[in-house]
Coordinates of C-alpha atoms in Angstrom, one line a residue:
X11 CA -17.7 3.3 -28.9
X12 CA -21.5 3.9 -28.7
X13 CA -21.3 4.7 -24.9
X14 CA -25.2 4.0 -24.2
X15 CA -25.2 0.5 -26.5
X16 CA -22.1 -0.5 -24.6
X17 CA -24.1 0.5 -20.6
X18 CA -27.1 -1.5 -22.1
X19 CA -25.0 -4.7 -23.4
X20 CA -22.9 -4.6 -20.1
X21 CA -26.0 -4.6 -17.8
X22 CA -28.2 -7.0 -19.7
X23 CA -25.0 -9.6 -19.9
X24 CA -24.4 -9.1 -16.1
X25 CA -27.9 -9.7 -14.9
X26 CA -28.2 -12.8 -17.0
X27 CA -26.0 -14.6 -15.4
X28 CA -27.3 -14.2 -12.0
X29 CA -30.2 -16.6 -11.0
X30 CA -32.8 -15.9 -8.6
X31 CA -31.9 -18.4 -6.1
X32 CA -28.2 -17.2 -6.0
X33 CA -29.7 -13.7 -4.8
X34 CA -32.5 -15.7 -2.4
X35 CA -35.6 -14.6 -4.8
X36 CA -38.6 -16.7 -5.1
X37 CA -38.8 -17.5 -8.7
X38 CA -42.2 -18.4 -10.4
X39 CA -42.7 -19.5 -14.1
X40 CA -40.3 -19.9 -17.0
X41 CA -38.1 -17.5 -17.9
X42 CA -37.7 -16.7 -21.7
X43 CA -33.8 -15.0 -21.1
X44 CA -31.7 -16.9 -18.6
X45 CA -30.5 -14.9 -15.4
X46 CA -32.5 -12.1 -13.8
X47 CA -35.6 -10.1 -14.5
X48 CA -35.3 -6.3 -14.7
X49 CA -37.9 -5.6 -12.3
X50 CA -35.5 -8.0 -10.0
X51 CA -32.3 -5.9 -10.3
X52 CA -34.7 -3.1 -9.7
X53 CA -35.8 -4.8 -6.1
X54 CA -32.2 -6.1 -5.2
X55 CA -31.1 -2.4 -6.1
X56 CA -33.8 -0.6 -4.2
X57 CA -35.1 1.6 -7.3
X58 CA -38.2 1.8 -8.9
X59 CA -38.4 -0.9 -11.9
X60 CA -38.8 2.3 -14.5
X61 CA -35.6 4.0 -13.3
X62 CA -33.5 0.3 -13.5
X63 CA -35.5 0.3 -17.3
X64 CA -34.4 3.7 -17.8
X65 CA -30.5 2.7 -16.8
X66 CA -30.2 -0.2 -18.9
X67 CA -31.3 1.7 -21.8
X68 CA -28.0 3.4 -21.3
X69 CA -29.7 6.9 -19.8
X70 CA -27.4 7.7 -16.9
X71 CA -27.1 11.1 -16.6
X72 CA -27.4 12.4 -13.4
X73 CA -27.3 8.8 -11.8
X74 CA -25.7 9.2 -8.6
X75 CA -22.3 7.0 -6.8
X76 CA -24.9 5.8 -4.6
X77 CA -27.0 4.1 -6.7
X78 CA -24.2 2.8 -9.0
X79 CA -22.9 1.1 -5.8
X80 CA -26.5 0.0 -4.9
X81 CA -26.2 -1.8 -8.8
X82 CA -23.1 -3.1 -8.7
X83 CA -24.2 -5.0 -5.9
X84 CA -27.2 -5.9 -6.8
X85 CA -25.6 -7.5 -10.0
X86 CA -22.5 -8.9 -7.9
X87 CA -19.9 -6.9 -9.7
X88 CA -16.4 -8.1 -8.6
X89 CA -14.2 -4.9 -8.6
X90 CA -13.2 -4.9 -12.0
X91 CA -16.6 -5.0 -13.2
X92 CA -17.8 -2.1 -10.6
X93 CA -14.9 0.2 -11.8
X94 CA -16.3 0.1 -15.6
X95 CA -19.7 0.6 -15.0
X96 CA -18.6 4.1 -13.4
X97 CA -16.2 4.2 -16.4
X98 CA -19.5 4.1 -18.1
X99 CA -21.6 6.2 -16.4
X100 CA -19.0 9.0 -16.5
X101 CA -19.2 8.6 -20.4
X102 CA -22.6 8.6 -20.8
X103 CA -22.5 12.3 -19.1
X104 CA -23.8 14.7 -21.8
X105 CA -21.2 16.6 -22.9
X106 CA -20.3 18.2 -26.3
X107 CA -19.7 16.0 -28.8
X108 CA -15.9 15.1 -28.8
X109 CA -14.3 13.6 -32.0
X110 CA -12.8 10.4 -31.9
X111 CA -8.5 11.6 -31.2
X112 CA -5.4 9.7 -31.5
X113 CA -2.9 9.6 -28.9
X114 CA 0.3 11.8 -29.0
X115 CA 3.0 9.2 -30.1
X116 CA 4.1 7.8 -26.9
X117 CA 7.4 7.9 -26.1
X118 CA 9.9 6.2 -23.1
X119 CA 12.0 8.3 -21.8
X120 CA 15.9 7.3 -21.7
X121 CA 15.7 7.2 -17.4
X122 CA 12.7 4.6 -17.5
X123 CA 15.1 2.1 -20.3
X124 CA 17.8 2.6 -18.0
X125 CA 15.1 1.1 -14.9
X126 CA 14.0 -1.6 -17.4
X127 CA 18.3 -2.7 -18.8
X128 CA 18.8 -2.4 -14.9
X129 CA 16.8 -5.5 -14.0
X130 CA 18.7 -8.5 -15.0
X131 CA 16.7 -11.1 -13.4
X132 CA 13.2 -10.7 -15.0
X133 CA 12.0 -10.0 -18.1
X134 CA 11.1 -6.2 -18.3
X135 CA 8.6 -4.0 -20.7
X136 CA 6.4 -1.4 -20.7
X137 CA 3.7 -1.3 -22.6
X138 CA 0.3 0.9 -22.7
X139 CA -3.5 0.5 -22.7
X140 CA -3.7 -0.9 -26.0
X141 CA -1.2 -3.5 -25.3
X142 CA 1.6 -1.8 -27.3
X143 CA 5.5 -3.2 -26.0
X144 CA 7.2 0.2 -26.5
X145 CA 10.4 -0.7 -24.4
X146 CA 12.3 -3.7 -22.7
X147 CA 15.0 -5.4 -21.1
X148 CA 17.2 -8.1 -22.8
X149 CA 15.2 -10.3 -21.2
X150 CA 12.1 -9.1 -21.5
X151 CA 13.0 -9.4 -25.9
X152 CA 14.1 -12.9 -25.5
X153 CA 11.4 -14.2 -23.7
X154 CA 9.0 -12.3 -26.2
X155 CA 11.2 -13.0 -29.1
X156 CA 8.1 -13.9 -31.2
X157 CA 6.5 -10.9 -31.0
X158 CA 9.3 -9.3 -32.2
X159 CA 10.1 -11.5 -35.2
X160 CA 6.7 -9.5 -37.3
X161 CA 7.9 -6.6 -38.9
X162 CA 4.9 -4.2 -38.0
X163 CA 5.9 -1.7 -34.4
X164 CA 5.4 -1.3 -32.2
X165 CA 4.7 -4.8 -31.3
X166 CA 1.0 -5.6 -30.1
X167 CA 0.5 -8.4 -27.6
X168 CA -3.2 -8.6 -28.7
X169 CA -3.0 -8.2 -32.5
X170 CA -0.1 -11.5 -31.6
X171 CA -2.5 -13.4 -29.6
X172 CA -5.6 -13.4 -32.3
X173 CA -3.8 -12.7 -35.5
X174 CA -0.2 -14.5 -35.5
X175 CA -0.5 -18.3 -35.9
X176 CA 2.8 -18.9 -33.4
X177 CA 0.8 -17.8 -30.6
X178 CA -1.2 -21.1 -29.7
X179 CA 1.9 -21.9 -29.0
X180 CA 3.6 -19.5 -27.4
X181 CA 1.0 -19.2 -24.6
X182 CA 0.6 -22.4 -23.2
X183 CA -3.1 -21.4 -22.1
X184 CA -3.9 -19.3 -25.3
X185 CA -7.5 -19.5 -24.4
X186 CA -7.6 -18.0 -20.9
X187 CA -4.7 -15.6 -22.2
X188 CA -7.0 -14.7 -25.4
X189 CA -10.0 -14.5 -23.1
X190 CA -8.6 -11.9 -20.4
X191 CA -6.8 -9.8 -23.4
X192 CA -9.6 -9.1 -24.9
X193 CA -11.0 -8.1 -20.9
X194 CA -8.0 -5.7 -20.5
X195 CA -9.3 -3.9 -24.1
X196 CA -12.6 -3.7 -23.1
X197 CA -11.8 -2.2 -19.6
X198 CA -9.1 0.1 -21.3
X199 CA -12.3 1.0 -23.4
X200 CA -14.8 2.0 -21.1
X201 CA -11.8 4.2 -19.5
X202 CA -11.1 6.2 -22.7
X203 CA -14.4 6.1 -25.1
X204 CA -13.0 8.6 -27.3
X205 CA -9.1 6.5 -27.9
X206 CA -9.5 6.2 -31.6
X207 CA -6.3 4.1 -31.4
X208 CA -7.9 1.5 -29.2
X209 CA -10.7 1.7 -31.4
X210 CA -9.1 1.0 -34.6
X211 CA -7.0 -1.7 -33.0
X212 CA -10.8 -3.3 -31.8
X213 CA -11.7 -2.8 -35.2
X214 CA -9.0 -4.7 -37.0
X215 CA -8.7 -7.4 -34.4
X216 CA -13.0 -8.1 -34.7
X217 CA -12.7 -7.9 -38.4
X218 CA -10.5 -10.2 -38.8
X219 CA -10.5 -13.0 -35.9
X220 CA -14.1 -14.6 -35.0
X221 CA -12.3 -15.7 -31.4
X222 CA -11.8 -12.1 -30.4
X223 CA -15.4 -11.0 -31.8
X224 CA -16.9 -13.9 -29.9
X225 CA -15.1 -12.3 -26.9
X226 CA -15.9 -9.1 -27.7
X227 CA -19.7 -9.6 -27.3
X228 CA -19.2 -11.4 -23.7
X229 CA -18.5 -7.9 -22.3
X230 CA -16.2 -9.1 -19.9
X231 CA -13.6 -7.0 -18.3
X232 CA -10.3 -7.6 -15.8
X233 CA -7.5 -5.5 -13.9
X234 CA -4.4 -6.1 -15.3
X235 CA -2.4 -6.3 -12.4
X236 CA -0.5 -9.3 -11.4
X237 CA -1.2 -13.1 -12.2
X238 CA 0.6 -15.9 -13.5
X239 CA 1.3 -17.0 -17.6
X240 CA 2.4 -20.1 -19.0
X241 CA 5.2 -19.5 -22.0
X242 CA 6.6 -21.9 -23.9
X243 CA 9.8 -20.7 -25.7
X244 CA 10.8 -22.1 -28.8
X245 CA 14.8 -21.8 -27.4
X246 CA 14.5 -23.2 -24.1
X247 CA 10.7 -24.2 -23.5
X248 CA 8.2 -24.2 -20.9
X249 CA 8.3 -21.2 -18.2
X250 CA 5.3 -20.7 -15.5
X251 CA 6.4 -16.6 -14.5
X252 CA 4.3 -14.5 -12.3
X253 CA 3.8 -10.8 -13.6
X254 CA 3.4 -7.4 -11.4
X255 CA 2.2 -4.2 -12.7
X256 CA 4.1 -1.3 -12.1
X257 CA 2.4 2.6 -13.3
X258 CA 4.7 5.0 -14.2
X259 CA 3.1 7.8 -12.4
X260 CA 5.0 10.4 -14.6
X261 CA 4.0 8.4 -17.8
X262 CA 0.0 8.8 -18.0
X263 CA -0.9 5.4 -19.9
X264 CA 2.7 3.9 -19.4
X265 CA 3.1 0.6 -16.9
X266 CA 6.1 -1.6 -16.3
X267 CA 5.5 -5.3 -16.0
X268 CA 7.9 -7.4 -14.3
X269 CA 7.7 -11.5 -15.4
X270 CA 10.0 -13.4 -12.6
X271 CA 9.8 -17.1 -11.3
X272 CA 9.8 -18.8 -8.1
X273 CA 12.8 -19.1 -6.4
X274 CA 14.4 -22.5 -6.9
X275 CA 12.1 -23.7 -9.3
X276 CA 12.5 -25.0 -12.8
X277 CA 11.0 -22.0 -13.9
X278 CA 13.4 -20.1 -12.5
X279 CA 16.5 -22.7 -14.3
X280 CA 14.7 -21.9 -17.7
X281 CA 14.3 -18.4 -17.0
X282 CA 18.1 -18.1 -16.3
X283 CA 18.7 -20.3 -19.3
X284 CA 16.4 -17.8 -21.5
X285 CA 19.3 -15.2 -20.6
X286 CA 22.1 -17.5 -21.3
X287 CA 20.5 -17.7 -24.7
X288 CA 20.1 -14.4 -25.3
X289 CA 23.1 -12.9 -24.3
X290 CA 24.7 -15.5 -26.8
X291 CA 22.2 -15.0 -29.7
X292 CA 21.3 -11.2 -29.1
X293 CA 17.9 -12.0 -30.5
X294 CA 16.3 -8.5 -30.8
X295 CA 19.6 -6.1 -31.2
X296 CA 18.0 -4.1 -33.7
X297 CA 14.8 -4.2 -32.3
X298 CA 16.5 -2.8 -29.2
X299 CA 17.6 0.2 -31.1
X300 CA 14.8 1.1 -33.1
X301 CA 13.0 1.5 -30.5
X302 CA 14.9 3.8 -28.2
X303 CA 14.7 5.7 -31.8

């Protein structure tokens, strides 16, 4: 990732989508770019227009927290946003060159499956920044049984979104799904420049599908922390399952997500049917035990 492109791209798409009258500025003439002047961000941000100029063209060294803070309000960064510019800024610190590394294959460790095989009402997996499922629960396999059904591992929930034709309907909302996938890359991104892994994996995925490239250049970004999903299973159908986020502190990289349903909803009938189901059919046995391998 070209660190100083991606500060330049980042602040150029935030500012034009802010217009002057949702910051209270007077605005005079037309405008040839939509959103906010430079010289504008500069005001709302109380620096000089040549030192905003000088950020955007992705020079931050030695910016201070103060005047990232002063930015990110200016440009009405929600948190997610606000955390990546820093990501950023720390990046574009000058530092000897570092090569582009792979990860250390990451492993789960026996005590974390046992957590995951102990939760019996939810589905259950961990997975990593770059969207690998490296572990889960019998539940957790059933209700993401088409994931598993592609040979490649470890499964990818992005590279299933954009490149496997069963996920339009596997995610009853593929666009908002495809949409804040490609936000949890980008974030993930900004955190770790220097993943080659992700990289590759942004690589293949905007080579190949125009809907993640055309996501790609919006420069959007999320926390992937809780929300809601919308599944429709090809065994028992439609499920509406709120997910929670759970970091294994001893596992850098390593979160468990929890997908449950409202109590005494239907959700919660098909959710218990999906575990009928695959207790019966076993749908990802050897899946199961290839990856503890």
């Amino acid at each position: 990732m070209d660190t100083k492109q991606e500060i330049r791209e980042f602040l150029t798409s935030r500012r034009a989508r802010i217009t002057p009258d949702q910051v209270e500025l007077a605005s005079y003439g037309p405008r040839r770019v939509p959103g906010l002047r430079r010289e504008e961000v500069a005001v709302l941000a109380g620096v000089s227009i040549q030192y905003y100029t000088r950020l955007e063209r992705g020079d931050m060294n030695g910016v201070s927290e103060s005047v990232l803070s002063a930015l990110a309000g200016a440009l009405q960064l929600d948190d997610a946003e606000r955390a990546h510019l820093f990501d950023l800024a720390r990046a574009a610190h000058p530092t000897p060159a570092r090569p582009r590394r792979r990860q250390a294959k990451q492993r789960v460790r026996p005590e974390v499956q046992w957590t995951l095989d102990a939760i019996t009402g939810a589905a259950a997996f961990v997975s990593n920044e770059r969207l690998d499922i490296l572990a889960a629960n019998q539940l957790g396999l059933a209700l993401y049984s088409e994931l598993y059904a592609a040979p490649g591992r470890p499964v990818n929930t992005a590279r299933f979104v954009f490149l496997d034709p069963r996920a339009a309907t596997s995610f009853v909302d593929w666009d908002s799904v495809a949409s804040e996938t490609v936000a949890i890359l980008r974030s993930a991104a900004g955190r770790d420049p220097h993943n080659r892994d992700l990289s590759d994996l942004v690589g293949e995925l905007a080579t190949q599908s125009d809907a993640f490239r055309t996501r790609w250049a919006t420069h959007n970004v999320r926390f992937h922390n809780t929300g809601v999903k919308r599944f429709h299973h090809p065994a028992v159908g439609e499920l509406t399952l709120s997910y929670n986020r759970l970091d294994l502190a001893a596992d850098h990289g390593l979160t468990i997500f929890t997908y449950t349903a409202e109590p005494g909803s239907r959700s919660e009938q098909t959710l218990q049917l999906l575990g009928s189901w695959a207790a019966t059919n076993d749908p990802a046995e050897s899946v199961h035990v290839t990856d503890r391998s």
